[in-house]
Short mmCIF file of C-alpha atoms in Angstrom, two decimals:
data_model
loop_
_atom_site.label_atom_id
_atom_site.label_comp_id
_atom_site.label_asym_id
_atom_site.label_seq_id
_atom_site.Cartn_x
_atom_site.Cartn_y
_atom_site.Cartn_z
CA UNK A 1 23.69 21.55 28.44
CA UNK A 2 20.42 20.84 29.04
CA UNK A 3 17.42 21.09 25.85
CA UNK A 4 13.87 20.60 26.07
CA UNK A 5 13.64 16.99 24.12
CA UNK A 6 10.09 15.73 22.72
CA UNK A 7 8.17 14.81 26.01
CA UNK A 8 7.22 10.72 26.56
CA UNK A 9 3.54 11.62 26.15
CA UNK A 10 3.95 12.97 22.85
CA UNK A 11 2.56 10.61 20.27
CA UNK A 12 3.72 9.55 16.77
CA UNK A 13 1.04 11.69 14.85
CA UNK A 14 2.27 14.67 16.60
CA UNK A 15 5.93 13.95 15.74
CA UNK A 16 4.98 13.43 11.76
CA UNK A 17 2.45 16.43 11.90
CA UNK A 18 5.58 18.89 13.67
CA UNK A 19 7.60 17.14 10.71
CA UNK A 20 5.24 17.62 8.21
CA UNK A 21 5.22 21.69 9.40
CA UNK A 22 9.30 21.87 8.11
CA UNK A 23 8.43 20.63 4.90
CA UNK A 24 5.72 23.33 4.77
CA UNK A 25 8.01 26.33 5.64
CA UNK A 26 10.47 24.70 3.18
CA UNK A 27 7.50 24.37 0.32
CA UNK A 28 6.88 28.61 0.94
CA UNK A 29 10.70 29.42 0.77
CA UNK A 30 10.97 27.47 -2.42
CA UNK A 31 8.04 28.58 -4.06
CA UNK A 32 8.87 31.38 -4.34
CA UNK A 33 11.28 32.60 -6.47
CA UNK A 34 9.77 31.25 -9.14
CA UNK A 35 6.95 32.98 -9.91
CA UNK A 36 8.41 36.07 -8.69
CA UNK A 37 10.99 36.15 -11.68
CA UNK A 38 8.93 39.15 -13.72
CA UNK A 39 9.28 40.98 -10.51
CA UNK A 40 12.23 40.64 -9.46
CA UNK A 41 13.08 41.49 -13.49
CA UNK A 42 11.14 44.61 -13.63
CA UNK A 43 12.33 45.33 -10.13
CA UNK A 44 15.98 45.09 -9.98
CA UNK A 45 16.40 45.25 -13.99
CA UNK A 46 18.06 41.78 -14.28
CA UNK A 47 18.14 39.64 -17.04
CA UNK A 48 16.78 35.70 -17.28
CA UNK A 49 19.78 34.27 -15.97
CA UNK A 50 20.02 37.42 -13.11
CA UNK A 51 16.97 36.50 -12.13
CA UNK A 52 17.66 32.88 -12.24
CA UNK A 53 20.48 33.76 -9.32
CA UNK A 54 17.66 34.00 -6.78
CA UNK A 55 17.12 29.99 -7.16
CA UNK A 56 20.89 29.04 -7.95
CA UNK A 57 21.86 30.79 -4.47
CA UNK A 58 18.86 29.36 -2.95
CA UNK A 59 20.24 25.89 -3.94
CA UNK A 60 24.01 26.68 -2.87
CA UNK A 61 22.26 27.94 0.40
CA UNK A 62 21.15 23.85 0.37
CA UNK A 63 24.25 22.46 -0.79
CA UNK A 64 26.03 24.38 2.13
CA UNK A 65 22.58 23.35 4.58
CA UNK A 66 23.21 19.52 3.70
CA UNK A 67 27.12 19.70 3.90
CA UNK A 68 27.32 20.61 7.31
CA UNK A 69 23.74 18.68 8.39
CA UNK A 70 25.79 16.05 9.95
CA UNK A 71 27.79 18.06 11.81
CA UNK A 72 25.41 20.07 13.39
CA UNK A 73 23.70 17.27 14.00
CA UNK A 74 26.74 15.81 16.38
CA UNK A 75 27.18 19.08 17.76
CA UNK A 76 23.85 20.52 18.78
CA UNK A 77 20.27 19.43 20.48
CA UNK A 78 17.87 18.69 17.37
CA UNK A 79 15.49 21.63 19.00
CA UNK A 80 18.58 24.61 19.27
CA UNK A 81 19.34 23.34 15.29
CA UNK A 82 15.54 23.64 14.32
CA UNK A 83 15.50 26.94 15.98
CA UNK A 84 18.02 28.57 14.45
CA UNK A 85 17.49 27.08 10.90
CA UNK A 86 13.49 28.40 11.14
CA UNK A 87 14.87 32.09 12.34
CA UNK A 88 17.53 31.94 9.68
CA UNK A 89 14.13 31.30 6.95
CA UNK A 90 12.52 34.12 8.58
CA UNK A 91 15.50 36.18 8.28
CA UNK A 92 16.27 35.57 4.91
CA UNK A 93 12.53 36.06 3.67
CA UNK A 94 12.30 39.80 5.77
CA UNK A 95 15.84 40.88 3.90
CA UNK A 96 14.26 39.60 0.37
CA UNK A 97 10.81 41.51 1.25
CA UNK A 98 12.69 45.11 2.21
CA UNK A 99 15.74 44.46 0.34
CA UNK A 100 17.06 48.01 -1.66
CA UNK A 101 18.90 45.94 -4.11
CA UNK A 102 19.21 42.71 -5.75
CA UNK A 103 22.50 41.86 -3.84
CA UNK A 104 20.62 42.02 -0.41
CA UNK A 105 17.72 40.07 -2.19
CA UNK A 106 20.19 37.23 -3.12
CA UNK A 107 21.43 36.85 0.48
CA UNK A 108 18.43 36.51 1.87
CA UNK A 109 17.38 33.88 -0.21
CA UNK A 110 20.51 32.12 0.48
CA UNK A 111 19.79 32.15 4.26
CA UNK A 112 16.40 30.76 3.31
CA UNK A 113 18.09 28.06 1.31
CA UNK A 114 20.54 27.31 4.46
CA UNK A 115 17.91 26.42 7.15
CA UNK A 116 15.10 25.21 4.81
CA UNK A 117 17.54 22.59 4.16
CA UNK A 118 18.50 21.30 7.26
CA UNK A 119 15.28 21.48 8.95
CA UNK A 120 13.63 19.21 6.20
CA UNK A 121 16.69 16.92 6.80
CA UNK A 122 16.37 17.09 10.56
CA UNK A 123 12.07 15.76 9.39
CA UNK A 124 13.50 13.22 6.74
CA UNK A 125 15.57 11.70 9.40
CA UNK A 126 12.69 11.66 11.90
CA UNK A 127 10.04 10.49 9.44
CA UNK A 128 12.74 7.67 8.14
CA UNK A 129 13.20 6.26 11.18
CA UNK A 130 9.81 6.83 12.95
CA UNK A 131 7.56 5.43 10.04
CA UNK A 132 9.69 2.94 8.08
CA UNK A 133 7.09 0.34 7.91
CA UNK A 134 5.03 3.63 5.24
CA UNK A 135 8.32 5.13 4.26
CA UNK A 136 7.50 5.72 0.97
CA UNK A 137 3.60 6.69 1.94
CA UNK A 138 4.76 9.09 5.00
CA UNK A 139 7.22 10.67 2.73
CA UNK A 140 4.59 11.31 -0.05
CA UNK A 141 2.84 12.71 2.34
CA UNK A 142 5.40 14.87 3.86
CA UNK A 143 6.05 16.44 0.46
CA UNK A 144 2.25 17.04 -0.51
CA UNK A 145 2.92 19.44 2.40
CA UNK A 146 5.25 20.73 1.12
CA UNK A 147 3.71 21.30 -2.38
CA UNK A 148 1.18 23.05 -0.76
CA UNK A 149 3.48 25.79 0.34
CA UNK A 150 4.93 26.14 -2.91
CA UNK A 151 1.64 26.77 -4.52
CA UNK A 152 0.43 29.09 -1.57
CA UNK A 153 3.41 30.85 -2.25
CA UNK A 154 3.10 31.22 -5.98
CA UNK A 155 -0.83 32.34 -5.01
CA UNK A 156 0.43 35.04 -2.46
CA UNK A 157 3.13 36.73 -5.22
CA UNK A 158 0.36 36.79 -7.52
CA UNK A 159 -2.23 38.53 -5.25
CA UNK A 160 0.83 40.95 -3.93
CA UNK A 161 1.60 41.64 -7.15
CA UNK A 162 -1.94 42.38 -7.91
CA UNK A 163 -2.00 45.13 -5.22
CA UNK A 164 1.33 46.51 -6.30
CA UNK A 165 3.17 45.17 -3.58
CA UNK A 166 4.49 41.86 -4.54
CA UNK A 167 7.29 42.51 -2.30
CA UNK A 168 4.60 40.74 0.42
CA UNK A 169 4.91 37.56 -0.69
CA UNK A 170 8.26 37.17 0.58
CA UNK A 171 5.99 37.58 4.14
CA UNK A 172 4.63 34.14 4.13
CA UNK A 173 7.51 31.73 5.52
CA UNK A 174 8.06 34.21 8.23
CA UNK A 175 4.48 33.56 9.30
CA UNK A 176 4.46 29.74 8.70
CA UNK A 177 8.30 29.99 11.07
CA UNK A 178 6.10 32.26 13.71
CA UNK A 179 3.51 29.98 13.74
CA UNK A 180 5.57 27.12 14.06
CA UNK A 181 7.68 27.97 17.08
CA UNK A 182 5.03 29.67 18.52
CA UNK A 183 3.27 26.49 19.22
CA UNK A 184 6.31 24.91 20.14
CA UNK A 185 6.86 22.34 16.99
CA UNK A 186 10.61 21.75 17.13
CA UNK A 187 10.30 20.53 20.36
CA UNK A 188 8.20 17.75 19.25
CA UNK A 189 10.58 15.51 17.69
CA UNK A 190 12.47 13.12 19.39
CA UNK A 191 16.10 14.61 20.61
CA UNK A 192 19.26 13.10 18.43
CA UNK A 193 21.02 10.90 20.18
CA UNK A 194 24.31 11.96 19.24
CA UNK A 195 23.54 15.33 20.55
CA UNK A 196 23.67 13.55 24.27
CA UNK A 197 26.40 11.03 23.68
CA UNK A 198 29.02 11.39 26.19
CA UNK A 199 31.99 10.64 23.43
CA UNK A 200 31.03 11.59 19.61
CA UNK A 201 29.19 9.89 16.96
CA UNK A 202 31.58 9.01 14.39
CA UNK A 203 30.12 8.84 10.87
CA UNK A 204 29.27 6.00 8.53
CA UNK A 205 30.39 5.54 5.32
CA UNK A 206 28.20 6.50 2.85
CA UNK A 207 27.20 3.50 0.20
CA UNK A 208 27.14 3.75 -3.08
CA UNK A 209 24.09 3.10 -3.41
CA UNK A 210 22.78 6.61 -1.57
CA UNK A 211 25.20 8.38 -3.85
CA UNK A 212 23.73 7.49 -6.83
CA UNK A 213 20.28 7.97 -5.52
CA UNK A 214 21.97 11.46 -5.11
CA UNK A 215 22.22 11.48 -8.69
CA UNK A 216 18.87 10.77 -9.38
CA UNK A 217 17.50 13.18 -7.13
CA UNK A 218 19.49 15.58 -8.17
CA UNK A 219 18.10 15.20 -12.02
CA UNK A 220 14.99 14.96 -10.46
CA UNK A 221 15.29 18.44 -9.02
CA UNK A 222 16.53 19.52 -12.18
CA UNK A 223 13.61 18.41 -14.10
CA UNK A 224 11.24 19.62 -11.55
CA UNK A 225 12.44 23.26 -10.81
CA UNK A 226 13.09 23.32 -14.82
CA UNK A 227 9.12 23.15 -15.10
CA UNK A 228 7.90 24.95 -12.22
CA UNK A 229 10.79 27.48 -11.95
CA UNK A 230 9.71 28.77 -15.32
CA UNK A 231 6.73 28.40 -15.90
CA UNK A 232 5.26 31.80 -15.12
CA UNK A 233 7.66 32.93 -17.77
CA UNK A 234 7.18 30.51 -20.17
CA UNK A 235 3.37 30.91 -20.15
CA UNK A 236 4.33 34.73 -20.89
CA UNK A 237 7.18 34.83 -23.08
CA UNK A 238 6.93 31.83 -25.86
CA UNK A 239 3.40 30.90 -25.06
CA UNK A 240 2.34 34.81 -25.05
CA UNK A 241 -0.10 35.08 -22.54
CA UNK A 242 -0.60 38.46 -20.55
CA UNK A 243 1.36 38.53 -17.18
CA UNK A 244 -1.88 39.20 -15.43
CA UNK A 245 -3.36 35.96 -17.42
CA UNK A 246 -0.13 34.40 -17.12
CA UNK A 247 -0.07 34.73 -13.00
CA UNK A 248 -3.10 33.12 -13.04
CA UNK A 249 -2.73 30.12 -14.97
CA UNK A 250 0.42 29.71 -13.11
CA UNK A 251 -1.12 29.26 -9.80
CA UNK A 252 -3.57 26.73 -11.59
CA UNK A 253 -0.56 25.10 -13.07
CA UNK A 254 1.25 24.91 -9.53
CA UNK A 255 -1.72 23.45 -7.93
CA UNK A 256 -0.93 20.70 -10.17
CA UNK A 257 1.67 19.60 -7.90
CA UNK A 258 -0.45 19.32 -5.16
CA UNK A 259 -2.80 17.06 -6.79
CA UNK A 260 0.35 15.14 -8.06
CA UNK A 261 1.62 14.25 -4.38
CA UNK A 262 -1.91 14.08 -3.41
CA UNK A 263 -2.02 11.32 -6.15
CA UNK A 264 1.20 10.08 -4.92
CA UNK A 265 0.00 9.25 -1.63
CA UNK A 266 -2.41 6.68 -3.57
CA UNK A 267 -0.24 5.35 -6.15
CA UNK A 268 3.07 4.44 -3.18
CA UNK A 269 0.70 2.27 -1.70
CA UNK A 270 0.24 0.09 -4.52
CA UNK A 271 3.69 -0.03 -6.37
CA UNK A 272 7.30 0.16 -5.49
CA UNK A 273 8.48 3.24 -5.22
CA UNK A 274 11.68 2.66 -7.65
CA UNK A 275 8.60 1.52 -10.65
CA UNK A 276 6.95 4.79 -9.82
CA UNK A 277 10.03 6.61 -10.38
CA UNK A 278 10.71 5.06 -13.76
CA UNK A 279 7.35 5.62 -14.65
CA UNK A 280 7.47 9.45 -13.54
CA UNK A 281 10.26 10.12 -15.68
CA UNK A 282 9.10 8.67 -19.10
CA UNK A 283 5.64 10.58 -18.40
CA UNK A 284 8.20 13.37 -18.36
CA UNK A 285 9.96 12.92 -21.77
CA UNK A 286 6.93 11.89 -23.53
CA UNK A 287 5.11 15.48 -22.20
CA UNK A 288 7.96 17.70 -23.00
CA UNK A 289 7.66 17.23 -26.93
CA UNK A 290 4.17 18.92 -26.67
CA UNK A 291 5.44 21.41 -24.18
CA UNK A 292 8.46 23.08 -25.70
CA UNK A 293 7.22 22.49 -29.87
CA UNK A 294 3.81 23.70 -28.95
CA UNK A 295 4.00 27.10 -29.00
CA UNK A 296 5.14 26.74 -32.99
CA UNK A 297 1.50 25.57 -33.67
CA UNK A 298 -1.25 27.81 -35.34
CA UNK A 299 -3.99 29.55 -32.45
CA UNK A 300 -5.93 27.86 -30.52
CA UNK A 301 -3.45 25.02 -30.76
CA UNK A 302 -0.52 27.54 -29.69
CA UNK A 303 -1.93 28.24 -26.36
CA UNK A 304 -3.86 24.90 -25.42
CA UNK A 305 -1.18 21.86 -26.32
CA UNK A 306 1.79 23.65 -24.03
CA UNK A 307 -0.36 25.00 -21.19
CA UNK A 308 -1.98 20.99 -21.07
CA UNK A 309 1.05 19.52 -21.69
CA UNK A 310 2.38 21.92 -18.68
CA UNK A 311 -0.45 20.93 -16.24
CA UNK A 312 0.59 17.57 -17.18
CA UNK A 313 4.51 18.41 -16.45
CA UNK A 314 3.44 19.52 -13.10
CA UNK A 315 1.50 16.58 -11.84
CA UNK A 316 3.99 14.00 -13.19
CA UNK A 317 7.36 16.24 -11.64
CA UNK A 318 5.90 16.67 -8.28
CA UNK A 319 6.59 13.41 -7.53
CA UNK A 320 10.27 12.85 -8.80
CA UNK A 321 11.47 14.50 -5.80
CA UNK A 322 9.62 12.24 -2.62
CA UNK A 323 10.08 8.92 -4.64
CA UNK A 324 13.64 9.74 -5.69
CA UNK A 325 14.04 10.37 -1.67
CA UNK A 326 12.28 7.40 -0.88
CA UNK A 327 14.12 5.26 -3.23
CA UNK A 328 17.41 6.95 -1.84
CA UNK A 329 16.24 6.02 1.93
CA UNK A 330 15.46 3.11 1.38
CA UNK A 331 18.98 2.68 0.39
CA UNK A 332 20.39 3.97 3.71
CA UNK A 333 20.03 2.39 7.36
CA UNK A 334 17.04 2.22 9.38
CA UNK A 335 18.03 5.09 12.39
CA UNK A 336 17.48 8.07 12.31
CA UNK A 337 21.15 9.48 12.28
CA UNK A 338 21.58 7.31 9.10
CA UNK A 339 17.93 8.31 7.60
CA UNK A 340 19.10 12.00 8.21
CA UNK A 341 22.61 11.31 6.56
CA UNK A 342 21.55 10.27 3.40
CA UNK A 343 18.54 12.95 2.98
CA UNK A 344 21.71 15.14 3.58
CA UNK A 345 23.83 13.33 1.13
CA UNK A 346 21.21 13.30 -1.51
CA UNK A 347 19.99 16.85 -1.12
CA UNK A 348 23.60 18.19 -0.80
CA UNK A 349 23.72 16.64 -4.26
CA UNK A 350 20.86 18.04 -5.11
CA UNK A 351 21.25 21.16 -4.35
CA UNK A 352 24.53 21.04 -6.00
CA UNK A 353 23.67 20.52 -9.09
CA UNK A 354 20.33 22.71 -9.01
CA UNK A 355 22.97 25.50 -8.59
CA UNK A 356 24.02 25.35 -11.61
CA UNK A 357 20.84 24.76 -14.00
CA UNK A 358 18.83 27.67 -13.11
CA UNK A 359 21.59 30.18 -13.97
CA UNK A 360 22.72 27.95 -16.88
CA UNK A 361 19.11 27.71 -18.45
CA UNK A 362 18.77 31.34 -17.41
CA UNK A 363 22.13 32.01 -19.25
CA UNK A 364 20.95 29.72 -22.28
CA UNK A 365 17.46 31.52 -22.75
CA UNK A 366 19.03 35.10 -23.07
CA UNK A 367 21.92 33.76 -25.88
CA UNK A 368 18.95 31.82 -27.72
CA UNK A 369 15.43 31.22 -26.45
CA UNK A 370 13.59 30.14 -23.15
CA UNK A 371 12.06 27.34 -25.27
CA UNK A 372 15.56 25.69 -26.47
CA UNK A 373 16.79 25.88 -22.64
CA UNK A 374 14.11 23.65 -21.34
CA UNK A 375 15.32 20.47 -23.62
CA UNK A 376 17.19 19.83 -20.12
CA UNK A 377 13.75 18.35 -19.27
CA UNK A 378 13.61 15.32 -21.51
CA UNK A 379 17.65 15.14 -21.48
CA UNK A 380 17.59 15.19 -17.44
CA UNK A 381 14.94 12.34 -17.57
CA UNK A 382 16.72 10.31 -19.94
CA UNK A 383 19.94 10.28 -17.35
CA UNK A 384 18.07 10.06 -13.95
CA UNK A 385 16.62 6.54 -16.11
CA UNK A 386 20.11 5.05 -16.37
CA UNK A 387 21.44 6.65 -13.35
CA UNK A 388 18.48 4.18 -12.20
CA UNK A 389 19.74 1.45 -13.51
CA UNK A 390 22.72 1.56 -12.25
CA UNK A 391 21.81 2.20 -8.34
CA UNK A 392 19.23 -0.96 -8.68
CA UNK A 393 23.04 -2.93 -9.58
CA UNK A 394 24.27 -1.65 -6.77
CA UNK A 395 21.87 -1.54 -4.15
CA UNK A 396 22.16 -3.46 -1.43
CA UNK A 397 19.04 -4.89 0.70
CA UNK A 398 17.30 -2.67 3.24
CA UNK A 399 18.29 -3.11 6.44
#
């Protein structure tokens, strides 16, 4: 079979920027169930933890993505995979943007979850193995990218919903896909080699090591989505603001992670990823205590100490995820295939466990409050710390 492979003239910038373009698709599709929870509420009449769904299926959409990444990966050219994991993104958002029901909605947004995932572990792999010199910078970087999309995406619901048709939002990642293999990204990176190997590409164990940065990374998604996930209706249910008010500071909020990984790309070059990590996550559990007690304090107070404490959230949680990857990479081999193995081992775990917190802290606030169902944030930062600990006693040097 014969597949278009990146051409010899095509430079490293080119390869990171194509790269960098996955993580942006990835950034829209994730950003945006989110802030379109009062929609898809009002829409579709569910409750917290119904609407909650739409990010647990997006994450078991990942978890099935990074369990089958490898396999794929042996069996297929790297530019047939990228195609079909863009048009299944572009699928997914269409069905979620004309779906009749919330059944159709959830499917979509599992197809979106599906080839999100493996084309940012098809980039992780690439950027790995290209750049691994900067790992820690060019993955910074690569998820700054993708922060961007989530906050374009949590500005387009909030202008569609402002025109009564926040149904448009859900129009964005098919765009950024058009856009993307219209000018011919995917064929950009280098092909796999295990794709052309005349006998197959057996796997490598997976250390211990990667697994527990699994763990972490997992937590850190937790923590992360646990923030930005909710805060549109946090802002509007225990804070009180008006949704229109509400929409707005959430976009303000969520450019917060921009600014975070734009920080990010400043900080990595100065200190270890692994102390930057640490650090992220006791930034964390100090700025929850403000954030979830609050909204229990007289007016102005009531309104001002979350939403800053919030903005706060948002630039510290941005970077758990690209510095627990980094940390977890670091763990792993130096090619590609093995880069791209343990992004897929550590998002599969990931995603795994983010299916089960947003439906669980969904399912939480509707038996007591919203406010008692984020104490996951401190509590998940308090385990990612030890499950620290414990992967720098079993690391093993870089190779």
């Amino acid at each position: 079979m014969t597949e278009p492979v990146a051409p010899a003239s095509t430079s490293a910038r080119q390869i990171t920027w194509a790269s960098y373009s996955m993580l942006l698709v990835f950034g829209l599709s994730v950003g945006l169930p989110g802030p379109a929870v009062p929609s898809l509420q009002d829409a579709y009449g569910l409750s917290y933890a119904g609407a909650a769904l739409h990010l647990t299926l997006f994450s078991a959409g990942s978890a099935v993505g990074s369990a089958f990444d490898d396999r794929l990966d042996r069996r297929f050219h790297r530019t047939t995979l990228l195609r079909a994991s863009l048009a299944a993104v572009a699928i997914g958002a269409a069905l979620c943007a004309l779906a009749p029901t919330a059944a159709v909605s959830l499917a979509g947004i599992t197809a979106m979850g599906v080839g999100g995932t493996i084309a940012i572990n098809i980039a992780h792999g690439v950027l790995g193995s290209e750049r691994a010199d900067g790992r820690g910078t060019v993955l910074a970087n690569a998820h700054l990218f993708a922060a961007i999309g989530l906050a374009s995406a949590a500005v387009a619901v909030a202008a569609a919903r402002a025109v009564g048709q926040w149904r448009l939002a859900f129009a964005l990642p098919v765009v950024g896909v058009v856009v993307i293999l219209l000018t011919r990204q995917p064929q950009r990176l280098p092909a796999n080699a295990a794709a052309s190997a005349e006998t197959p590409v057996q796997p490598t164990p997976t250390s211990t090591a990667v697994r527990i940065g699994g763990m972490v990374l997992a937590l850190s998604v937790a923590v992360e989505w646990a923030v930005t996930f909710w805060a549109a209706s946090f802002l509007r249910d225990p804070i009180g603001l008006t949704p229109t008010f509400a929409d707005a500071m959430t976009i303000g909020v969520l450019a917060g992670l921009v600014l975070g990984r734009s920080l990010l790309g400043r900080l990595i070059r100065r200190r270890a990823a692994v102390v930057l990590l640490r650090a992220a996550f006791v930034v964390t559990i100090a700025m929850s205590v403000p954030y979830l007690v609050g909204p229990r304090l007289p007016d102005p107070f009531g309104v001002v100490v979350p939403v800053v404490a919030l903005v706060l959230l948002c630039l510290t949680v941005t970077m758990l995820f690209p510095l627990a990857l980094a940390v977890t990479l670091t763990a792993a081999g130096g090619s590609a295939t093995e880069q791209q193995r343990a992004s897929a081992t550590a998002l599969g775990m990931g995603a795994a466990g983010a299916v089960v917190t947003p439906y669980l802290l969904g399912a939480t606030a509707d038996a007591t409050t919203l406010t008692t169902a984020l104490v996951v944030l401190p509590a998940g930062a308090l385990l990612a710390l030890l499950a620290i600990a414990a992967m720098h006693r079993t690391a093993q040097p870089a190779r």
